[in-house]
Amino acid sequence: MTASPVIRKPGPPGDTPRLGARFVLSFGFGYFGLWLGFLTPVMLILQIRAEEIAPDSKSGTLSLVLGVGAVFGLLANPVAGRLSDRCTWRLGMRRPILLAGALLGFAGLLLVAVAGGVPMLLIGWSLAQIGCNAVLAALMALMPDHVPQGARGRVSGLLGVAQALAATAGATVGGALSEVSTAAAVLVPGSVMVVAVTVMCLTLRDRVLPAAERTPLNWGDLMRSFTFSPRRHPDFAWAWLSRFAIFMAISAVLNYQLFYLTDQLGLVEGHATRIIPLGVMVQTVVVVAGSAVFGPLSDRTGRRKVFVIAAAGVAAAGLLVLALATALPVYFAGMVLIGLGQGIYFAVDMALVTDVLPDRERDAAKDLGVINVANLLPQSLAPAMAPVFLTIGFGTLSSEPGSNYLMLFAVGALFAVLSAVCIAPIRGVR
C-alpha cells in the first residue's frame, strides 16, 4: 500500500518532520540501488565495452563516452530538481521524478549492454546519465524535506555507507558477471536500481505542494536552475567549489582503474578485473567505518568543517600513494587512504551542504541539483583533461605510451588539497 503523502507549507528551517526508522531504511535502500546501477558501468563495464567496441582507441572512446554522458547528466540534474520542487502531483513532489528517472536510467543501461558501436554506446550512457541524475536530484531533496538538522550527519553517514556498499557490490557482481555476460553485468545492477527506487517510493510519505502555492515555471526559470548568487550565498559557493575539487580528484581513480592496473602495475586484464573488486572492498570497509564514526560525531560536536578538511587531506595522501605505486600492496594502501578520506568527507559534507542551502523549503531539489553539478562536471572535465597528463613523457612509471598515471594521480591529489582549502572560508557552519 502506498504511504500517505505529507502536505507541508513553507515554514522556518527548523520546521522538519520527525525522523522515522522506516524512512531512513528506505532512503538508504533507494540510495544503494541508484549507485549500484550507476557505479557498476563506471567502475568496470564501460571500460570493458570500450575495449570490445574500439580496442585500438579504448582510452579515447572511454573519455568520449564518459565526457558526453556527464554533460547530459549535468544538464538533467538541476532541471529535474527544479521540476520536482514545482510538482503538484497529489501523490507527492518527488515520486514522479524518482520513478521516471529510474525507468529512463534502466533503458539507457539496456542500450549500453547491447551497443555494437560507439554511437549506440554513447546514446545509451547519455540516457542512463539523464535518468540516474534525475533520481539523484529527487533523492537529495529528501534530506531537507525529512531530516532534522541535528540528524543530518548521521543520515549522511548512512548514505555514505550505502554508496560504499553499492560500489563493492557493483565491482564484485559486475566483475563476476562480466566473465559470463557483459549485458548481465549491466542489467542486473540496473534492475536492482529500479526495484530499490520503487520500494522507496511505495513507503515514502512524500511532500505535496498545493497547486495554489506553485510558482510559475517557464524557460527562464528552468535556465536559472543552473545558477545561484555567490555574492548573496558565499557559503554555498565555497561548498560547491569544494565538492567540484574533490570529485575532480576522485574521478582520476574511478574512471581509469582498470587501465592503471594493466598499464602501470603490469597486470593482465583478467587479473585486473578480479583485483578491482578487492580494491573496492578494501576501500568500502574504511568508507563504512569513516562514515559510521564521523557522521554521528559531527552531529554530537556540532562541527562540520574540521572533518571535511581533514578528509580531503587524507584523500590527497591516498592519491599520492597510488601515483607512486608499482606493486599491489601499495595500491591497496592507497585505496585504504582514499576510502577513509571519502567516507569521512561524504558523511559530513552532505550535512554541511544541507545546512548552507539558500532556500531549503522552496528550492531544495533545485539547489541540491546545483551542488550535483559540482559532482557531475568533473565526470566530463576529468576525462577530457586526463589524456593531457597521461601523455606527458617524463616522470612516468609505466612503459606503455599514454599511461603516465603518476602525473594524473598527482594532479588529483592537488585537487583534493584545493577541496580542503575551499571549506575554510565557510562561516555559517562550524
Coordinates of C-alpha atoms in Angstrom, one line a residue:
M1 CA 0.0 0.0 0.0
T2 CA 1.3 3.5 -0.9
A3 CA 2.1 5.6 2.1
S4 CA 0.0 8.8 2.6
P5 CA 1.6 12.0 1.3
V6 CA 2.6 14.8 3.6
I7 CA 1.2 18.3 2.8
R8 CA 3.6 20.9 4.1
K9 CA 3.5 24.6 3.8
P10 CA 6.8 26.5 3.6
G11 CA 7.9 27.3 7.1
P12 CA 11.1 28.2 9.1
P13 CA 14.2 26.0 8.6
G14 CA 13.6 24.1 11.8
D15 CA 10.0 23.0 10.7
T16 CA 11.0 19.5 9.8
P17 CA 9.1 16.2 10.4
R18 CA 10.3 13.8 12.9
L19 CA 12.8 11.2 11.6
G20 CA 11.5 7.7 11.4
A21 CA 13.3 4.4 11.0
R22 CA 11.2 3.3 8.1
F23 CA 12.1 6.4 6.1
V24 CA 15.8 6.1 7.0
L25 CA 15.9 2.4 5.8
S26 CA 14.0 3.1 2.6
F27 CA 16.1 6.2 1.9
G28 CA 19.3 4.1 2.3
F29 CA 18.0 1.3 0.2
G30 CA 17.0 3.6 -2.6
Y31 CA 20.3 5.4 -2.5
F32 CA 22.1 2.0 -2.6
G33 CA 20.1 0.9 -5.6
L34 CA 20.8 4.1 -7.5
W35 CA 24.6 3.9 -7.0
L36 CA 24.7 0.2 -7.7
G37 CA 23.1 0.8 -11.1
F38 CA 25.2 3.8 -11.9
L39 CA 28.6 2.8 -10.5
T40 CA 28.9 -0.7 -11.9
P41 CA 29.3 0.6 -15.5
V42 CA 31.6 3.5 -14.5
M43 CA 34.0 1.3 -12.5
L44 CA 34.3 -1.6 -14.9
I45 CA 31.7 -2.3 -17.6
L46 CA 32.2 0.9 -19.7
Q47 CA 35.9 0.2 -19.8
I48 CA 35.3 -3.4 -21.0
R49 CA 32.7 -2.2 -23.6
A50 CA 35.1 0.5 -24.9
E51 CA 37.8 -2.2 -25.4
E52 CA 35.3 -4.6 -27.0
I53 CA 34.0 -2.0 -29.4
A54 CA 37.2 0.1 -30.2
P55 CA 40.3 -1.9 -29.0
D56 CA 42.7 0.4 -30.8
S57 CA 41.3 3.6 -29.2
K58 CA 39.9 2.3 -25.9
S59 CA 41.1 5.3 -23.8
G60 CA 39.8 7.9 -26.3
T61 CA 36.5 6.1 -26.6
L62 CA 36.0 5.8 -22.8
S63 CA 36.8 9.5 -22.4
L64 CA 34.3 10.4 -25.1
V65 CA 31.5 8.3 -23.7
L66 CA 32.1 9.4 -20.1
G67 CA 32.5 13.1 -21.0
V68 CA 29.4 13.4 -23.2
G69 CA 27.3 11.4 -20.8
A70 CA 28.4 13.6 -17.9
V71 CA 27.3 16.7 -19.9
F72 CA 23.8 15.2 -20.2
G73 CA 23.8 14.3 -16.5
L74 CA 24.9 17.8 -15.6
L75 CA 22.0 19.3 -17.6
A76 CA 19.4 16.8 -16.3
N77 CA 20.1 17.1 -12.6
P78 CA 19.2 20.7 -11.8
V79 CA 16.3 20.7 -14.3
A80 CA 14.9 17.5 -12.6
G81 CA 15.3 19.2 -9.2
R82 CA 13.5 22.3 -10.4
L83 CA 10.6 20.3 -11.8
S84 CA 10.4 18.3 -8.6
D85 CA 10.2 21.5 -6.5
R86 CA 7.3 22.7 -8.6
C87 CA 5.5 19.3 -8.9
T88 CA 1.9 19.4 -7.7
W89 CA 1.0 15.7 -8.2
R90 CA -1.4 14.6 -5.5
L91 CA 0.9 11.7 -4.5
G92 CA 3.9 13.9 -3.9
M93 CA 6.6 16.2 -5.3
R94 CA 9.5 13.6 -5.5
R95 CA 7.8 10.4 -6.5
P96 CA 7.3 11.1 -10.3
I97 CA 10.9 12.2 -10.8
L98 CA 12.2 9.1 -8.9
L99 CA 10.1 6.6 -10.9
A100 CA 10.5 8.2 -14.3
G101 CA 14.3 8.6 -13.7
A102 CA 14.8 5.0 -12.7
L103 CA 13.0 3.7 -15.8
L104 CA 14.8 6.0 -18.1
G105 CA 18.1 5.1 -16.5
F106 CA 17.4 1.4 -17.0
A107 CA 16.6 2.0 -20.7
G108 CA 19.9 3.7 -21.1
L109 CA 21.8 0.8 -19.4
L110 CA 20.0 -1.6 -21.8
L111 CA 21.4 0.2 -24.7
V112 CA 24.9 0.2 -23.1
A113 CA 24.6 -3.6 -22.8
V114 CA 23.6 -4.3 -26.4
A115 CA 25.6 -1.5 -28.2
G116 CA 27.5 -2.7 -31.2
G117 CA 29.3 0.6 -31.9
V118 CA 30.5 3.8 -30.3
P119 CA 27.4 5.9 -31.2
M120 CA 25.0 3.4 -29.6
L121 CA 27.2 3.2 -26.5
L122 CA 27.3 7.0 -26.3
I123 CA 23.5 7.3 -26.6
G124 CA 22.9 4.6 -24.0
W125 CA 25.2 6.1 -21.4
S126 CA 23.8 9.6 -22.0
L127 CA 20.3 8.3 -21.3
A128 CA 21.5 6.4 -18.3
Q129 CA 23.1 9.6 -17.0
I130 CA 19.9 11.6 -17.5
G131 CA 17.7 9.1 -15.7
C132 CA 20.1 8.4 -12.8
N133 CA 20.8 12.1 -12.2
A134 CA 17.0 12.8 -12.2
V135 CA 16.7 10.1 -9.4
L136 CA 19.7 11.6 -7.6
A137 CA 18.2 15.1 -7.7
A138 CA 14.9 13.9 -6.1
L139 CA 16.7 11.7 -3.6
M140 CA 18.9 14.5 -2.3
A141 CA 15.8 16.7 -1.8
L142 CA 14.6 14.2 0.8
M143 CA 17.3 15.3 3.1
P144 CA 16.0 18.8 3.8
D145 CA 12.4 17.5 3.4
H146 CA 12.6 14.9 6.1
V147 CA 15.8 15.0 8.1
P148 CA 16.2 17.4 11.1
Q149 CA 19.4 19.4 11.3
G150 CA 20.7 17.5 14.3
A151 CA 20.4 14.2 12.5
R152 CA 21.9 15.2 9.1
G153 CA 25.4 14.0 9.9
R154 CA 24.1 10.6 10.9
V155 CA 21.9 10.2 7.8
S156 CA 24.6 11.5 5.6
G157 CA 26.9 8.8 7.1
L158 CA 24.3 6.2 6.3
L159 CA 24.1 7.4 2.7
G160 CA 27.9 7.2 2.5
V161 CA 27.8 3.6 3.8
A162 CA 25.1 2.8 1.2
Q163 CA 27.1 4.3 -1.6
A164 CA 30.2 2.4 -0.5
L165 CA 28.3 -0.9 -0.3
A166 CA 26.9 -0.2 -3.7
A167 CA 30.4 0.3 -5.1
T168 CA 31.6 -3.0 -3.5
A169 CA 28.6 -4.9 -4.8
G170 CA 28.9 -3.4 -8.2
A171 CA 32.6 -4.2 -8.5
T172 CA 32.0 -7.8 -7.2
V173 CA 28.8 -8.6 -9.2
G174 CA 30.0 -6.7 -12.3
G175 CA 33.4 -8.4 -12.3
A176 CA 31.8 -11.9 -11.8
L177 CA 29.0 -11.4 -14.4
S178 CA 31.3 -9.8 -16.9
E179 CA 33.2 -13.1 -17.3
V180 CA 29.9 -14.7 -18.3
S181 CA 27.9 -11.9 -20.0
T182 CA 28.7 -8.2 -20.2
A183 CA 25.0 -7.5 -20.7
A184 CA 24.1 -9.2 -17.5
A185 CA 26.8 -7.2 -15.7
V186 CA 24.9 -4.0 -16.7
L187 CA 21.3 -5.1 -16.4
V188 CA 21.3 -7.0 -13.1
P189 CA 22.5 -3.9 -11.2
G190 CA 20.1 -1.7 -13.3
S191 CA 17.2 -4.0 -12.3
V192 CA 18.1 -3.7 -8.6
M193 CA 18.1 0.1 -9.0
V194 CA 14.6 0.1 -10.4
V195 CA 13.3 -2.2 -7.6
A196 CA 15.0 -0.2 -4.8
V197 CA 13.7 3.2 -6.1
T198 CA 10.2 1.7 -6.5
V199 CA 10.2 0.2 -3.0
M200 CA 11.3 3.5 -1.6
C201 CA 8.5 5.4 -3.4
L202 CA 5.9 3.0 -2.0
T203 CA 7.0 3.6 1.6
L204 CA 7.7 7.4 1.2
R205 CA 5.4 9.9 2.9
D206 CA 6.2 12.4 0.2
R207 CA 5.6 16.2 0.5
V208 CA 2.7 17.5 -1.5
L209 CA 2.8 21.0 -3.0
P210 CA -0.7 22.6 -3.2
A211 CA -1.4 23.9 -6.7
A212 CA -2.1 27.4 -5.3
E213 CA 1.4 27.6 -3.9
R214 CA 3.2 26.6 -7.1
T215 CA 5.3 29.4 -8.5
P216 CA 5.3 29.9 -12.3
L217 CA 7.7 27.8 -14.3
N218 CA 9.0 29.0 -17.6
W219 CA 12.1 28.7 -19.8
G220 CA 13.8 31.5 -17.8
D221 CA 13.1 29.7 -14.6
L222 CA 14.5 26.5 -16.0
M223 CA 17.7 28.3 -17.0
R224 CA 18.0 29.6 -13.5
S225 CA 18.1 26.0 -12.3
F226 CA 21.8 26.1 -13.0
T227 CA 22.6 29.3 -11.2
F228 CA 22.9 30.9 -7.8
S229 CA 24.4 34.1 -6.5
P230 CA 27.8 33.6 -4.9
R231 CA 27.6 37.1 -3.6
R232 CA 24.4 36.5 -1.7
H233 CA 25.3 33.0 -0.7
P234 CA 29.1 32.7 -0.3
D235 CA 28.9 29.7 2.0
F236 CA 27.0 27.8 -0.7
A237 CA 29.6 28.9 -3.3
W238 CA 32.5 27.6 -1.3
A239 CA 30.8 24.3 -0.6
W240 CA 30.1 24.0 -4.4
L241 CA 33.8 24.6 -5.2
S242 CA 34.9 22.1 -2.5
R243 CA 32.6 19.4 -4.0
F244 CA 33.9 20.1 -7.5
A245 CA 37.5 19.8 -6.5
I246 CA 37.1 16.5 -4.5
F247 CA 35.2 14.9 -7.4
M248 CA 37.9 16.0 -9.8
A249 CA 40.3 14.2 -7.5
I250 CA 38.2 11.0 -7.2
S251 CA 37.4 10.8 -10.9
A252 CA 41.1 10.0 -11.7
V253 CA 40.8 6.7 -9.8
L254 CA 37.2 5.8 -10.6
N255 CA 37.4 6.1 -14.4
Y256 CA 40.8 4.7 -15.1
Q257 CA 41.4 2.0 -12.5
L258 CA 41.4 -0.9 -14.9
F259 CA 43.8 0.8 -17.3
Y260 CA 46.0 1.8 -14.4
L261 CA 46.3 -1.8 -13.1
T262 CA 47.2 -3.1 -16.5
D263 CA 49.5 -0.3 -17.7
Q264 CA 51.3 0.8 -14.6
L265 CA 51.2 -2.3 -12.4
G266 CA 51.5 -4.7 -15.3
L267 CA 48.5 -6.9 -14.6
V268 CA 46.8 -8.8 -17.4
E269 CA 43.1 -7.7 -17.9
G270 CA 41.6 -10.9 -16.4
H271 CA 43.7 -10.5 -13.2
A272 CA 42.9 -6.8 -13.1
T273 CA 39.2 -7.3 -13.2
R274 CA 39.5 -9.6 -10.2
I275 CA 41.7 -7.1 -8.3
I276 CA 39.3 -4.2 -8.8
P277 CA 36.5 -5.8 -6.6
L278 CA 39.1 -6.5 -3.9
G279 CA 40.4 -2.9 -4.1
V280 CA 36.8 -1.6 -3.9
M281 CA 36.1 -3.9 -1.0
V282 CA 39.1 -2.7 1.0
Q283 CA 38.0 0.9 0.2
T284 CA 34.5 0.1 1.3
V285 CA 35.5 -1.2 4.7
V286 CA 37.2 2.1 5.6
V287 CA 34.4 4.2 3.9
V288 CA 31.8 2.4 6.1
A289 CA 34.0 2.9 9.2
G290 CA 34.7 6.5 8.5
S291 CA 31.0 7.3 7.7
A292 CA 29.7 5.4 10.7
V293 CA 32.0 7.1 13.1
F294 CA 32.4 10.6 11.9
G295 CA 28.9 11.3 10.7
P296 CA 27.3 10.9 14.2
L297 CA 30.4 12.5 15.7
S298 CA 29.8 15.6 13.6
D299 CA 26.2 15.8 14.9
R300 CA 27.3 15.4 18.5
T301 CA 30.1 18.1 18.3
G302 CA 28.1 20.4 16.0
R303 CA 31.2 20.7 13.9
R304 CA 31.4 20.0 10.1
K305 CA 34.4 21.9 8.6
V306 CA 37.2 20.3 10.5
F307 CA 36.1 16.8 9.5
V308 CA 35.7 17.8 5.8
I309 CA 39.1 19.5 5.7
A310 CA 40.9 16.5 7.3
A311 CA 39.1 14.0 5.0
A312 CA 40.2 15.9 1.8
G313 CA 43.8 15.8 3.1
V314 CA 43.6 12.0 3.7
A315 CA 42.2 11.5 0.2
A316 CA 45.1 13.6 -1.2
A317 CA 47.6 11.4 0.6
G318 CA 45.9 8.3 -0.9
L319 CA 46.1 9.6 -4.4
L320 CA 49.9 10.3 -4.0
V321 CA 50.4 6.7 -2.8
L322 CA 48.6 5.4 -5.9
A323 CA 50.6 7.7 -8.1
L324 CA 53.9 6.1 -6.8
A325 CA 52.6 2.5 -6.6
T326 CA 54.4 -0.2 -8.6
A327 CA 53.0 -3.2 -6.7
L328 CA 49.6 -4.4 -5.4
P329 CA 50.3 -3.9 -1.7
V330 CA 51.0 -0.2 -2.3
Y331 CA 47.8 0.0 -4.4
F332 CA 45.7 -1.4 -1.6
A333 CA 47.3 1.0 0.9
G334 CA 46.3 3.9 -1.4
M335 CA 42.8 2.6 -1.7
V336 CA 42.6 2.5 2.1
L337 CA 43.5 6.1 2.4
I338 CA 41.2 7.3 -0.4
G339 CA 38.4 5.2 1.2
L340 CA 38.9 6.8 4.6
G341 CA 39.0 10.3 3.2
Q342 CA 36.0 9.6 1.0
G343 CA 34.0 8.1 3.9
I344 CA 34.6 11.0 6.2
Y345 CA 34.1 13.6 3.5
F346 CA 30.8 12.5 2.2
A347 CA 29.4 11.6 5.6
V348 CA 29.9 15.1 6.8
D349 CA 29.9 17.3 3.7
M350 CA 26.3 16.4 2.7
A351 CA 25.2 17.6 6.1
L352 CA 27.3 20.7 5.6
V353 CA 25.8 21.4 2.2
T354 CA 22.2 20.9 3.5
D355 CA 23.0 23.4 6.3
V356 CA 24.0 26.1 3.9
L357 CA 21.3 25.7 1.2
P358 CA 20.0 29.2 0.1
D359 CA 16.3 28.1 0.4
R360 CA 15.7 24.6 1.5
E361 CA 11.9 25.0 1.8
R362 CA 11.1 26.1 -1.7
D363 CA 14.1 25.3 -3.8
A364 CA 15.8 22.4 -2.0
A365 CA 15.9 20.0 -5.0
K366 CA 17.0 22.8 -7.4
D367 CA 19.8 24.0 -5.1
L368 CA 21.0 20.4 -4.5
G369 CA 20.9 19.9 -8.2
V370 CA 23.3 22.8 -8.5
I371 CA 25.5 21.0 -5.9
N372 CA 25.3 17.9 -8.0
V373 CA 26.6 19.9 -11.0
A374 CA 29.8 20.0 -8.9
N375 CA 29.7 16.2 -8.7
L376 CA 29.0 15.8 -12.4
L377 CA 31.1 18.5 -14.1
P378 CA 34.3 16.6 -13.2
Q379 CA 32.9 13.5 -14.9
S380 CA 33.1 15.5 -18.1
L381 CA 36.2 17.6 -17.4
A382 CA 38.4 14.9 -15.9
P383 CA 38.2 12.5 -18.9
A384 CA 38.9 15.5 -21.2
M385 CA 41.9 16.6 -19.2
A386 CA 43.2 13.1 -18.4
P387 CA 44.8 12.4 -21.8
V388 CA 46.9 15.6 -21.4
F389 CA 48.5 14.3 -18.2
L390 CA 48.6 10.7 -19.3
T391 CA 50.7 11.6 -22.4
I392 CA 53.3 13.6 -20.5
G393 CA 56.6 11.8 -21.3
F394 CA 58.6 12.4 -18.1
G395 CA 58.0 11.1 -14.6
T396 CA 56.0 8.1 -15.7
L397 CA 56.3 4.7 -14.0
S398 CA 54.7 2.8 -17.0
S399 CA 56.4 1.6 -20.2
E400 CA 53.1 1.9 -22.1
P401 CA 52.7 5.2 -24.1
G402 CA 50.0 7.5 -22.8
S403 CA 49.9 5.9 -19.4
N404 CA 51.5 8.5 -17.1
Y405 CA 49.3 7.7 -14.1
L406 CA 51.8 9.2 -11.7
M407 CA 51.2 12.6 -13.2
L408 CA 47.4 12.1 -13.4
F409 CA 47.0 11.0 -9.8
A410 CA 49.4 13.7 -8.5
V411 CA 47.1 16.3 -10.2
G412 CA 44.2 14.6 -8.5
A413 CA 45.9 15.0 -5.1
L414 CA 46.3 18.7 -5.8
F415 CA 42.5 18.9 -6.4
A416 CA 41.9 17.2 -3.1
V417 CA 44.0 19.8 -1.3
L418 CA 42.1 22.5 -3.1
S419 CA 38.9 20.9 -1.8
A420 CA 40.1 21.3 1.7
V421 CA 41.2 24.9 1.2
C422 CA 37.7 25.8 -0.1
I423 CA 36.0 24.7 3.1
A424 CA 37.9 27.1 5.4
P425 CA 36.1 30.4 4.3
I426 CA 32.6 29.0 5.1
R427 CA 31.2 31.0 8.1
G428 CA 27.6 29.7 8.5
V429 CA 28.8 26.3 9.7
R430 CA 31.3 25.5 12.4

